[in-house]
């Protein structure tokens, strides 16, 4: 499994030759100015919630690639109204088998509205179970006891992508506890540094995980990781 980081909460993950793209927000992110949006491959787009810092580039990339967009029912309806019609509506608790594997939508404790104010349904996290392994993309969320359900209802996680920037989501200390809740010691951090509110001390964040014998990976924007 190849993971490419496009900044903030945007990740491209290749599974069995299929390109998944999570939470596309690139054009509005000064830290990601060197990412060429036009060349990002996308077969399946997964959107955790409607906030602009997760959906800003969704319409343009979906129209360029013709990808299938997996998102909350309300976001599916909103995208359909914009002419993005290859969508798959889901909601918290549901799962579905796609070409690349099974997507299970799990609880995210956050809010969700679209950039024009339209109600966007529940925010969600995703657990992706594929032939190349299982992982959890948390979206924007607080630390929540619901995370304890994930090891009970999903296969063991190879890694998890968790927000660590505080202010709008949990911070890295809470993310250490989240890693315990989900029984996963390899965490990729996201949702930090993009704005003034969420700037973090990288060294302190990595040490907080090390102190609990866990690994926090802070990928560089445009960089690639390999798993499995
Ligand atoms: Ni948000
Ligand atoms: Mn956000």
JSON list of C-alpha atoms and ligand atoms in Angstrom, two decimals:
[
{"chain": "A", "resi": 1, "resn": "UNK", "atom": "CA", "xyz": [0.00, 0.00, 0.00]},
{"chain": "A", "resi": 2, "resn": "UNK", "atom": "CA", "xyz": [1.46, 3.34, -1.07]},
{"chain": "A", "resi": 3, "resn": "UNK", "atom": "CA", "xyz": [0.46, 6.44, 0.87]},
{"chain": "A", "resi": 4, "resn": "UNK", "atom": "CA", "xyz": [1.04, 9.92, -0.48]},
{"chain": "A", "resi": 5, "resn": "UNK", "atom": "CA", "xyz": [0.50, 12.99, 1.71]},
{"chain": "A", "resi": 6, "resn": "UNK", "atom": "CA", "xyz": [-0.97, 16.12, 0.11]},
{"chain": "A", "resi": 7, "resn": "UNK", "atom": "CA", "xyz": [-1.09, 18.19, 3.30]},
{"chain": "A", "resi": 8, "resn": "UNK", "atom": "CA", "xyz": [-3.66, 18.83, 6.07]},
{"chain": "A", "resi": 9, "resn": "UNK", "atom": "CA", "xyz": [-5.98, 15.76, 6.02]},
{"chain": "A", "resi": 10, "resn": "UNK", "atom": "CA", "xyz": [-5.54, 14.92, 2.35]},
{"chain": "A", "resi": 11, "resn": "UNK", "atom": "CA", "xyz": [-3.99, 11.53, 1.55]},
{"chain": "A", "resi": 12, "resn": "UNK", "atom": "CA", "xyz": [-3.74, 9.52, -1.64]},
{"chain": "A", "resi": 13, "resn": "UNK", "atom": "CA", "xyz": [-3.62, 5.77, -0.92]},
{"chain": "A", "resi": 14, "resn": "UNK", "atom": "CA", "xyz": [-3.05, 3.18, -3.65]},
{"chain": "A", "resi": 15, "resn": "UNK", "atom": "CA", "xyz": [-4.56, -0.26, -3.02]},
{"chain": "A", "resi": 16, "resn": "UNK", "atom": "CA", "xyz": [-4.42, -3.00, -5.67]},
{"chain": "A", "resi": 17, "resn": "UNK", "atom": "CA", "xyz": [-3.86, -0.39, -8.38]},
{"chain": "A", "resi": 18, "resn": "UNK", "atom": "CA", "xyz": [-6.88, 1.66, -7.29]},
{"chain": "A", "resi": 19, "resn": "UNK", "atom": "CA", "xyz": [-6.23, 5.24, -6.16]},
{"chain": "A", "resi": 20, "resn": "UNK", "atom": "CA", "xyz": [-8.16, 6.44, -3.12]},
{"chain": "A", "resi": 21, "resn": "UNK", "atom": "CA", "xyz": [-8.12, 10.14, -2.22]},
{"chain": "A", "resi": 22, "resn": "UNK", "atom": "CA", "xyz": [-9.19, 11.33, 1.22]},
{"chain": "A", "resi": 23, "resn": "UNK", "atom": "CA", "xyz": [-10.45, 14.84, 2.08]},
{"chain": "A", "resi": 24, "resn": "UNK", "atom": "CA", "xyz": [-9.11, 16.89, -0.85]},
{"chain": "A", "resi": 25, "resn": "UNK", "atom": "CA", "xyz": [-8.01, 20.33, 0.36]},
{"chain": "A", "resi": 26, "resn": "UNK", "atom": "CA", "xyz": [-4.93, 21.47, -1.51]},
{"chain": "A", "resi": 27, "resn": "UNK", "atom": "CA", "xyz": [-5.51, 24.70, -3.45]},
{"chain": "A", "resi": 28, "resn": "UNK", "atom": "CA", "xyz": [-6.33, 26.59, -0.24]},
{"chain": "A", "resi": 29, "resn": "UNK", "atom": "CA", "xyz": [-3.34, 25.20, 1.67]},
{"chain": "A", "resi": 30, "resn": "UNK", "atom": "CA", "xyz": [-0.22, 27.36, 1.34]},
{"chain": "A", "resi": 31, "resn": "UNK", "atom": "CA", "xyz": [1.89, 24.51, 2.74]},
{"chain": "A", "resi": 32, "resn": "UNK", "atom": "CA", "xyz": [0.82, 22.33, -0.21]},
{"chain": "A", "resi": 33, "resn": "UNK", "atom": "CA", "xyz": [1.52, 24.93, -2.94]},
{"chain": "A", "resi": 34, "resn": "UNK", "atom": "CA", "xyz": [4.00, 22.59, -4.69]},
{"chain": "A", "resi": 35, "resn": "UNK", "atom": "CA", "xyz": [1.40, 19.82, -5.11]},
{"chain": "A", "resi": 36, "resn": "UNK", "atom": "CA", "xyz": [0.11, 19.62, -8.69]},
{"chain": "A", "resi": 37, "resn": "UNK", "atom": "CA", "xyz": [-3.62, 19.08, -8.21]},
{"chain": "A", "resi": 38, "resn": "UNK", "atom": "CA", "xyz": [-4.12, 18.32, -11.92]},
{"chain": "A", "resi": 39, "resn": "UNK", "atom": "CA", "xyz": [-1.91, 15.24, -11.75]},
{"chain": "A", "resi": 40, "resn": "UNK", "atom": "CA", "xyz": [-3.41, 13.63, -8.62]},
{"chain": "A", "resi": 41, "resn": "UNK", "atom": "CA", "xyz": [-4.88, 10.25, -9.58]},
{"chain": "A", "resi": 42, "resn": "UNK", "atom": "CA", "xyz": [-8.27, 9.38, -8.09]},
{"chain": "A", "resi": 43, "resn": "UNK", "atom": "CA", "xyz": [-10.57, 6.38, -8.63]},
{"chain": "A", "resi": 44, "resn": "UNK", "atom": "CA", "xyz": [-12.40, 6.71, -5.30]},
{"chain": "A", "resi": 45, "resn": "UNK", "atom": "CA", "xyz": [-12.70, 9.87, -3.23]},
{"chain": "A", "resi": 46, "resn": "UNK", "atom": "CA", "xyz": [-13.65, 9.58, 0.44]},
{"chain": "A", "resi": 47, "resn": "UNK", "atom": "CA", "xyz": [-14.93, 12.71, 2.21]},
{"chain": "A", "resi": 48, "resn": "UNK", "atom": "CA", "xyz": [-15.16, 12.63, 6.02]},
{"chain": "A", "resi": 49, "resn": "UNK", "atom": "CA", "xyz": [-17.32, 15.75, 6.40]},
{"chain": "A", "resi": 50, "resn": "UNK", "atom": "CA", "xyz": [-18.38, 18.96, 4.68]},
{"chain": "A", "resi": 51, "resn": "UNK", "atom": "CA", "xyz": [-15.94, 21.54, 6.04]},
{"chain": "A", "resi": 52, "resn": "UNK", "atom": "CA", "xyz": [-13.99, 23.45, 3.39]},
{"chain": "A", "resi": 53, "resn": "UNK", "atom": "CA", "xyz": [-10.63, 22.19, 4.65]},
{"chain": "A", "resi": 54, "resn": "UNK", "atom": "CA", "xyz": [-11.78, 18.66, 3.65]},
{"chain": "A", "resi": 55, "resn": "UNK", "atom": "CA", "xyz": [-13.84, 19.25, 0.51]},
{"chain": "A", "resi": 56, "resn": "UNK", "atom": "CA", "xyz": [-12.55, 22.41, -1.22]},
{"chain": "A", "resi": 57, "resn": "UNK", "atom": "CA", "xyz": [-11.04, 20.58, -4.22]},
{"chain": "A", "resi": 58, "resn": "UNK", "atom": "CA", "xyz": [-13.54, 17.70, -4.31]},
{"chain": "A", "resi": 59, "resn": "UNK", "atom": "CA", "xyz": [-15.76, 19.00, -7.11]},
{"chain": "A", "resi": 60, "resn": "UNK", "atom": "CA", "xyz": [-12.88, 19.86, -9.46]},
{"chain": "A", "resi": 61, "resn": "UNK", "atom": "CA", "xyz": [-11.00, 16.58, -8.92]},
{"chain": "A", "resi": 62, "resn": "UNK", "atom": "CA", "xyz": [-14.20, 14.51, -9.19]},
{"chain": "A", "resi": 63, "resn": "UNK", "atom": "CA", "xyz": [-15.11, 16.21, -12.47]},
{"chain": "A", "resi": 64, "resn": "UNK", "atom": "CA", "xyz": [-11.57, 15.79, -13.89]},
{"chain": "A", "resi": 65, "resn": "UNK", "atom": "CA", "xyz": [-11.20, 12.11, -12.93]},
{"chain": "A", "resi": 66, "resn": "UNK", "atom": "CA", "xyz": [-14.79, 10.82, -12.94]},
{"chain": "A", "resi": 67, "resn": "UNK", "atom": "CA", "xyz": [-13.98, 9.07, -9.64]},
{"chain": "A", "resi": 68, "resn": "UNK", "atom": "CA", "xyz": [-16.64, 7.61, -7.36]},
{"chain": "A", "resi": 69, "resn": "UNK", "atom": "CA", "xyz": [-17.19, 9.84, -4.32]},
{"chain": "A", "resi": 70, "resn": "UNK", "atom": "CA", "xyz": [-17.97, 8.08, -1.03]},
{"chain": "A", "resi": 71, "resn": "UNK", "atom": "CA", "xyz": [-19.49, 10.42, 1.56]},
{"chain": "A", "resi": 72, "resn": "UNK", "atom": "CA", "xyz": [-22.45, 11.15, 3.83]},
{"chain": "A", "resi": 73, "resn": "UNK", "atom": "CA", "xyz": [-25.87, 11.09, 2.15]},
{"chain": "A", "resi": 74, "resn": "UNK", "atom": "CA", "xyz": [-26.23, 14.87, 2.54]},
{"chain": "A", "resi": 75, "resn": "UNK", "atom": "CA", "xyz": [-22.86, 15.57, 0.87]},
{"chain": "A", "resi": 76, "resn": "UNK", "atom": "CA", "xyz": [-23.79, 13.15, -1.95]},
{"chain": "A", "resi": 77, "resn": "UNK", "atom": "CA", "xyz": [-26.99, 15.17, -2.54]},
{"chain": "A", "resi": 78, "resn": "UNK", "atom": "CA", "xyz": [-25.02, 18.46, -2.52]},
{"chain": "A", "resi": 79, "resn": "UNK", "atom": "CA", "xyz": [-22.43, 17.11, -4.97]},
{"chain": "A", "resi": 80, "resn": "UNK", "atom": "CA", "xyz": [-25.17, 15.77, -7.26]},
{"chain": "A", "resi": 81, "resn": "UNK", "atom": "CA", "xyz": [-26.55, 19.32, -7.41]},
{"chain": "A", "resi": 82, "resn": "UNK", "atom": "CA", "xyz": [-23.14, 20.51, -8.61]},
{"chain": "A", "resi": 83, "resn": "UNK", "atom": "CA", "xyz": [-23.06, 17.93, -11.41]},
{"chain": "A", "resi": 84, "resn": "UNK", "atom": "CA", "xyz": [-20.90, 15.38, -9.59]},
{"chain": "A", "resi": 85, "resn": "UNK", "atom": "CA", "xyz": [-23.14, 12.35, -10.01]},
{"chain": "A", "resi": 86, "resn": "UNK", "atom": "CA", "xyz": [-20.83, 9.36, -9.53]},
{"chain": "A", "resi": 87, "resn": "UNK", "atom": "CA", "xyz": [-21.40, 9.26, -5.79]},
{"chain": "A", "resi": 88, "resn": "UNK", "atom": "CA", "xyz": [-22.07, 6.61, -3.16]},
{"chain": "A", "resi": 89, "resn": "UNK", "atom": "CA", "xyz": [-24.04, 7.86, -0.13]},
{"chain": "A", "resi": 90, "resn": "UNK", "atom": "CA", "xyz": [-23.30, 6.33, 3.26]},
{"chain": "A", "resi": 91, "resn": "UNK", "atom": "CA", "xyz": [-23.91, 7.06, 6.93]},
{"chain": "A", "resi": 92, "resn": "UNK", "atom": "CA", "xyz": [-22.42, 6.26, 10.32]},
{"chain": "A", "resi": 93, "resn": "UNK", "atom": "CA", "xyz": [-22.38, 2.55, 11.12]},
{"chain": "A", "resi": 94, "resn": "UNK", "atom": "CA", "xyz": [-22.81, 1.43, 7.53]},
{"chain": "A", "resi": 95, "resn": "UNK", "atom": "CA", "xyz": [-20.38, -0.52, 5.40]},
{"chain": "A", "resi": 96, "resn": "UNK", "atom": "CA", "xyz": [-20.11, -1.39, 1.72]},
{"chain": "A", "resi": 97, "resn": "UNK", "atom": "CA", "xyz": [-17.81, -3.47, -0.50]},
{"chain": "A", "resi": 98, "resn": "UNK", "atom": "CA", "xyz": [-16.03, -1.54, -3.23]},
{"chain": "A", "resi": 99, "resn": "UNK", "atom": "CA", "xyz": [-13.43, -2.74, -5.79]},
{"chain": "A", "resi": 100, "resn": "UNK", "atom": "CA", "xyz": [-10.57, -1.93, -3.42]},
{"chain": "A", "resi": 101, "resn": "UNK", "atom": "CA", "xyz": [-12.12, -3.36, -0.23]},
{"chain": "A", "resi": 102, "resn": "UNK", "atom": "CA", "xyz": [-14.74, -2.74, 2.41]},
{"chain": "A", "resi": 103, "resn": "UNK", "atom": "CA", "xyz": [-15.48, 0.72, 3.82]},
{"chain": "A", "resi": 104, "resn": "UNK", "atom": "CA", "xyz": [-17.03, 0.97, 7.27]},
{"chain": "A", "resi": 105, "resn": "UNK", "atom": "CA", "xyz": [-18.23, 4.40, 8.41]},
{"chain": "A", "resi": 106, "resn": "UNK", "atom": "CA", "xyz": [-17.51, 5.03, 12.08]},
{"chain": "A", "resi": 107, "resn": "UNK", "atom": "CA", "xyz": [-18.33, 7.79, 14.55]},
{"chain": "A", "resi": 108, "resn": "UNK", "atom": "CA", "xyz": [-16.44, 11.07, 14.44]},
{"chain": "A", "resi": 109, "resn": "UNK", "atom": "CA", "xyz": [-17.22, 13.54, 17.22]},
{"chain": "A", "resi": 110, "resn": "UNK", "atom": "CA", "xyz": [-17.20, 16.86, 15.32]},
{"chain": "A", "resi": 111, "resn": "UNK", "atom": "CA", "xyz": [-19.61, 19.03, 13.28]},
{"chain": "A", "resi": 112, "resn": "UNK", "atom": "CA", "xyz": [-20.37, 19.08, 9.56]},
{"chain": "A", "resi": 113, "resn": "UNK", "atom": "CA", "xyz": [-21.76, 21.73, 7.24]},
{"chain": "A", "resi": 114, "resn": "UNK", "atom": "CA", "xyz": [-20.88, 22.55, 3.64]},
{"chain": "A", "resi": 115, "resn": "UNK", "atom": "CA", "xyz": [-19.06, 25.74, 2.57]},
{"chain": "A", "resi": 116, "resn": "UNK", "atom": "CA", "xyz": [-22.36, 27.38, 1.49]},
{"chain": "A", "resi": 117, "resn": "UNK", "atom": "CA", "xyz": [-24.00, 26.56, 4.83]},
{"chain": "A", "resi": 118, "resn": "UNK", "atom": "CA", "xyz": [-25.92, 23.48, 3.64]},
{"chain": "A", "resi": 119, "resn": "UNK", "atom": "CA", "xyz": [-26.39, 20.82, 6.33]},
{"chain": "A", "resi": 120, "resn": "UNK", "atom": "CA", "xyz": [-23.90, 18.01, 5.67]},
{"chain": "A", "resi": 121, "resn": "UNK", "atom": "CA", "xyz": [-25.15, 15.22, 7.94]},
{"chain": "A", "resi": 122, "resn": "UNK", "atom": "CA", "xyz": [-22.89, 13.47, 10.41]},
{"chain": "A", "resi": 123, "resn": "UNK", "atom": "CA", "xyz": [-19.11, 13.73, 10.20]},
{"chain": "A", "resi": 124, "resn": "UNK", "atom": "CA", "xyz": [-17.57, 10.26, 9.81]},
{"chain": "A", "resi": 125, "resn": "UNK", "atom": "CA", "xyz": [-14.37, 8.30, 10.05]},
{"chain": "A", "resi": 126, "resn": "UNK", "atom": "CA", "xyz": [-13.64, 5.39, 7.72]},
{"chain": "A", "resi": 127, "resn": "UNK", "atom": "CA", "xyz": [-12.16, 1.96, 8.35]},
{"chain": "A", "resi": 128, "resn": "UNK", "atom": "CA", "xyz": [-10.86, 0.50, 5.08]},
{"chain": "A", "resi": 129, "resn": "UNK", "atom": "CA", "xyz": [-10.41, -3.28, 4.97]},
{"chain": "A", "resi": 130, "resn": "UNK", "atom": "CA", "xyz": [-8.56, -4.42, 1.86]},
{"chain": "A", "resi": 131, "resn": "UNK", "atom": "CA", "xyz": [-6.41, -7.29, 0.61]},
{"chain": "A", "resi": 132, "resn": "UNK", "atom": "CA", "xyz": [-3.40, -5.05, 1.35]},
{"chain": "A", "resi": 133, "resn": "UNK", "atom": "CA", "xyz": [-4.40, -4.47, 4.97]},
{"chain": "A", "resi": 134, "resn": "UNK", "atom": "CA", "xyz": [-6.82, -2.58, 7.19]},
{"chain": "A", "resi": 135, "resn": "UNK", "atom": "CA", "xyz": [-6.54, 1.03, 8.34]},
{"chain": "A", "resi": 136, "resn": "UNK", "atom": "CA", "xyz": [-8.57, 3.77, 10.02]},
{"chain": "A", "resi": 137, "resn": "UNK", "atom": "CA", "xyz": [-8.92, 7.33, 8.69]},
{"chain": "A", "resi": 138, "resn": "UNK", "atom": "CA", "xyz": [-10.46, 9.24, 11.60]},
{"chain": "A", "resi": 139, "resn": "UNK", "atom": "CA", "xyz": [-11.43, 12.49, 9.85]},
{"chain": "A", "resi": 140, "resn": "UNK", "atom": "CA", "xyz": [-11.89, 15.42, 12.23]},
{"chain": "A", "resi": 141, "resn": "UNK", "atom": "CA", "xyz": [-12.81, 14.13, 15.66]},
{"chain": "A", "resi": 142, "resn": "UNK", "atom": "CA", "xyz": [-12.40, 14.52, 19.38]},
{"chain": "A", "resi": 143, "resn": "UNK", "atom": "CA", "xyz": [-11.13, 11.60, 21.38]},
{"chain": "A", "resi": 144, "resn": "UNK", "atom": "CA", "xyz": [-14.26, 9.53, 21.90]},
{"chain": "A", "resi": 145, "resn": "UNK", "atom": "CA", "xyz": [-15.07, 6.26, 23.63]},
{"chain": "A", "resi": 146, "resn": "UNK", "atom": "CA", "xyz": [-16.71, 5.12, 20.38]},
{"chain": "A", "resi": 147, "resn": "UNK", "atom": "CA", "xyz": [-13.18, 4.43, 19.11]},
{"chain": "A", "resi": 148, "resn": "UNK", "atom": "CA", "xyz": [-13.10, 1.45, 21.49]},
{"chain": "A", "resi": 149, "resn": "UNK", "atom": "CA", "xyz": [-15.68, -0.25, 19.27]},
{"chain": "A", "resi": 150, "resn": "UNK", "atom": "CA", "xyz": [-13.33, -0.34, 16.28]},
{"chain": "A", "resi": 151, "resn": "UNK", "atom": "CA", "xyz": [-11.22, -3.32, 17.43]},
{"chain": "A", "resi": 152, "resn": "UNK", "atom": "CA", "xyz": [-14.47, -5.14, 18.30]},
{"chain": "A", "resi": 153, "resn": "UNK", "atom": "CA", "xyz": [-16.08, -4.71, 14.89]},
{"chain": "A", "resi": 154, "resn": "UNK", "atom": "CA", "xyz": [-13.16, -4.37, 12.44]},
{"chain": "A", "resi": 155, "resn": "UNK", "atom": "CA", "xyz": [-10.08, -6.45, 11.56]},
{"chain": "A", "resi": 156, "resn": "UNK", "atom": "CA", "xyz": [-6.78, -5.46, 13.25]},
{"chain": "A", "resi": 157, "resn": "UNK", "atom": "CA", "xyz": [-5.47, -2.11, 12.01]},
{"chain": "A", "resi": 158, "resn": "UNK", "atom": "CA", "xyz": [-2.05, -1.86, 10.35]},
{"chain": "A", "resi": 159, "resn": "UNK", "atom": "CA", "xyz": [-2.00, 1.89, 10.88]},
{"chain": "A", "resi": 160, "resn": "UNK", "atom": "CA", "xyz": [-4.35, 4.80, 11.58]},
{"chain": "A", "resi": 161, "resn": "UNK", "atom": "CA", "xyz": [-4.50, 8.39, 10.37]},
{"chain": "A", "resi": 162, "resn": "UNK", "atom": "CA", "xyz": [-5.49, 10.61, 13.30]},
{"chain": "A", "resi": 163, "resn": "UNK", "atom": "CA", "xyz": [-5.86, 14.39, 13.70]},
{"chain": "A", "resi": 164, "resn": "UNK", "atom": "CA", "xyz": [-3.38, 15.77, 16.24]},
{"chain": "A", "resi": 165, "resn": "UNK", "atom": "CA", "xyz": [-3.53, 19.58, 15.89]},
{"chain": "A", "resi": 166, "resn": "UNK", "atom": "CA", "xyz": [-5.97, 20.42, 18.72]},
{"chain": "A", "resi": 167, "resn": "UNK", "atom": "CA", "xyz": [-8.33, 23.46, 18.68]},
{"chain": "A", "resi": 168, "resn": "UNK", "atom": "CA", "xyz": [-10.72, 21.89, 16.10]},
{"chain": "A", "resi": 169, "resn": "UNK", "atom": "CA", "xyz": [-9.96, 18.22, 16.89]},
{"chain": "A", "resi": 170, "resn": "UNK", "atom": "CA", "xyz": [-8.17, 16.14, 19.50]},
{"chain": "A", "resi": 171, "resn": "UNK", "atom": "CA", "xyz": [-4.53, 16.96, 20.23]},
{"chain": "A", "resi": 172, "resn": "UNK", "atom": "CA", "xyz": [-1.56, 14.59, 20.10]},
{"chain": "A", "resi": 173, "resn": "UNK", "atom": "CA", "xyz": [-1.88, 13.61, 23.76]},
{"chain": "A", "resi": 174, "resn": "UNK", "atom": "CA", "xyz": [-5.49, 12.55, 23.18]},
{"chain": "A", "resi": 175, "resn": "UNK", "atom": "CA", "xyz": [-4.37, 10.78, 20.00]},
{"chain": "A", "resi": 176, "resn": "UNK", "atom": "CA", "xyz": [-2.03, 8.61, 22.11]},
{"chain": "A", "resi": 177, "resn": "UNK", "atom": "CA", "xyz": [-5.11, 7.48, 24.07]},
{"chain": "A", "resi": 178, "resn": "UNK", "atom": "CA", "xyz": [-7.03, 7.01, 20.80]},
{"chain": "A", "resi": 179, "resn": "UNK", "atom": "CA", "xyz": [-4.23, 4.71, 19.60]},
{"chain": "A", "resi": 180, "resn": "UNK", "atom": "CA", "xyz": [-4.81, 2.61, 22.73]},
{"chain": "A", "resi": 181, "resn": "UNK", "atom": "CA", "xyz": [-8.59, 2.56, 22.13]},
{"chain": "A", "resi": 182, "resn": "UNK", "atom": "CA", "xyz": [-8.14, 1.29, 18.56]},
{"chain": "A", "resi": 183, "resn": "UNK", "atom": "CA", "xyz": [-5.30, -1.16, 19.42]},
{"chain": "A", "resi": 184, "resn": "UNK", "atom": "CA", "xyz": [-2.93, 0.41, 16.90]},
{"chain": "A", "resi": 185, "resn": "UNK", "atom": "CA", "xyz": [0.64, 1.54, 17.62]},
{"chain": "A", "resi": 186, "resn": "UNK", "atom": "CA", "xyz": [1.46, 3.05, 14.22]},
{"chain": "A", "resi": 187, "resn": "UNK", "atom": "CA", "xyz": [-0.15, 6.44, 13.76]},
{"chain": "A", "resi": 188, "resn": "UNK", "atom": "CA", "xyz": [0.12, 8.90, 10.91]},
{"chain": "A", "resi": 189, "resn": "UNK", "atom": "CA", "xyz": [-0.63, 12.42, 12.12]},
{"chain": "A", "resi": 190, "resn": "UNK", "atom": "CA", "xyz": [-2.75, 14.92, 10.19]},
{"chain": "A", "resi": 191, "resn": "UNK", "atom": "CA", "xyz": [-4.71, 18.16, 10.66]},
{"chain": "A", "resi": 192, "resn": "UNK", "atom": "CA", "xyz": [-1.78, 20.09, 12.15]},
{"chain": "A", "resi": 193, "resn": "UNK", "atom": "CA", "xyz": [0.31, 23.15, 11.18]},
{"chain": "A", "resi": 194, "resn": "UNK", "atom": "CA", "xyz": [-1.99, 24.26, 8.32]},
{"chain": "A", "resi": 195, "resn": "UNK", "atom": "CA", "xyz": [-3.43, 27.22, 10.25]},
{"chain": "A", "resi": 196, "resn": "UNK", "atom": "CA", "xyz": [-2.18, 29.23, 13.23]},
{"chain": "A", "resi": 197, "resn": "UNK", "atom": "CA", "xyz": [-4.71, 27.53, 15.53]},
{"chain": "A", "resi": 198, "resn": "UNK", "atom": "CA", "xyz": [-3.27, 24.07, 14.90]},
{"chain": "A", "resi": 199, "resn": "UNK", "atom": "CA", "xyz": [0.49, 24.57, 14.82]},
{"chain": "A", "resi": 200, "resn": "UNK", "atom": "CA", "xyz": [2.21, 21.91, 16.93]},
{"chain": "A", "resi": 201, "resn": "UNK", "atom": "CA", "xyz": [5.65, 21.08, 18.33]},
{"chain": "A", "resi": 202, "resn": "UNK", "atom": "CA", "xyz": [6.64, 18.08, 16.17]},
{"chain": "A", "resi": 203, "resn": "UNK", "atom": "CA", "xyz": [9.31, 16.80, 18.54]},
{"chain": "A", "resi": 204, "resn": "UNK", "atom": "CA", "xyz": [6.98, 16.91, 21.56]},
{"chain": "A", "resi": 205, "resn": "UNK", "atom": "CA", "xyz": [4.27, 15.10, 19.60]},
{"chain": "A", "resi": 206, "resn": "UNK", "atom": "CA", "xyz": [6.62, 12.30, 18.51]},
{"chain": "A", "resi": 207, "resn": "UNK", "atom": "CA", "xyz": [7.95, 11.98, 22.09]},
{"chain": "A", "resi": 208, "resn": "UNK", "atom": "CA", "xyz": [4.42, 11.72, 23.52]},
{"chain": "A", "resi": 209, "resn": "UNK", "atom": "CA", "xyz": [3.90, 8.62, 21.36]},
{"chain": "A", "resi": 210, "resn": "UNK", "atom": "CA", "xyz": [7.37, 7.21, 22.04]},
{"chain": "A", "resi": 211, "resn": "UNK", "atom": "CA", "xyz": [6.70, 7.42, 25.78]},
{"chain": "A", "resi": 212, "resn": "UNK", "atom": "CA", "xyz": [3.86, 4.91, 25.27]},
{"chain": "A", "resi": 213, "resn": "UNK", "atom": "CA", "xyz": [5.89, 2.69, 22.90]},
{"chain": "A", "resi": 214, "resn": "UNK", "atom": "CA", "xyz": [3.98, 3.93, 19.88]},
{"chain": "A", "resi": 215, "resn": "UNK", "atom": "CA", "xyz": [5.12, 5.51, 16.65]},
{"chain": "A", "resi": 216, "resn": "UNK", "atom": "CA", "xyz": [3.87, 8.85, 15.32]},
{"chain": "A", "resi": 217, "resn": "UNK", "atom": "CA", "xyz": [4.71, 9.46, 11.66]},
{"chain": "A", "resi": 218, "resn": "UNK", "atom": "CA", "xyz": [4.58, 13.08, 10.46]},
{"chain": "A", "resi": 219, "resn": "UNK", "atom": "CA", "xyz": [4.84, 12.73, 6.69]},
{"chain": "A", "resi": 220, "resn": "UNK", "atom": "CA", "xyz": [6.25, 15.51, 4.56]},
{"chain": "A", "resi": 221, "resn": "UNK", "atom": "CA", "xyz": [3.84, 17.11, 2.09]},
{"chain": "A", "resi": 222, "resn": "UNK", "atom": "CA", "xyz": [4.36, 15.48, -1.30]},
{"chain": "A", "resi": 223, "resn": "UNK", "atom": "CA", "xyz": [6.15, 12.59, 0.42]},
{"chain": "A", "resi": 224, "resn": "UNK", "atom": "CA", "xyz": [5.35, 8.89, 0.16]},
{"chain": "A", "resi": 225, "resn": "UNK", "atom": "CA", "xyz": [5.11, 6.04, 2.67]},
{"chain": "A", "resi": 226, "resn": "UNK", "atom": "CA", "xyz": [4.87, 2.29, 2.10]},
{"chain": "A", "resi": 227, "resn": "UNK", "atom": "CA", "xyz": [2.81, -0.09, 4.24]},
{"chain": "A", "resi": 228, "resn": "UNK", "atom": "CA", "xyz": [2.16, -3.83, 4.13]},
{"chain": "B", "resi": 1, "resn": "LIG", "atom": "NI1", "xyz": [-13.87, 19.95, 10.32]},
{"chain": "B", "resi": 2, "resn": "LIG", "atom": "MN1", "xyz": [-10.88, 20.22, 9.52]}
]
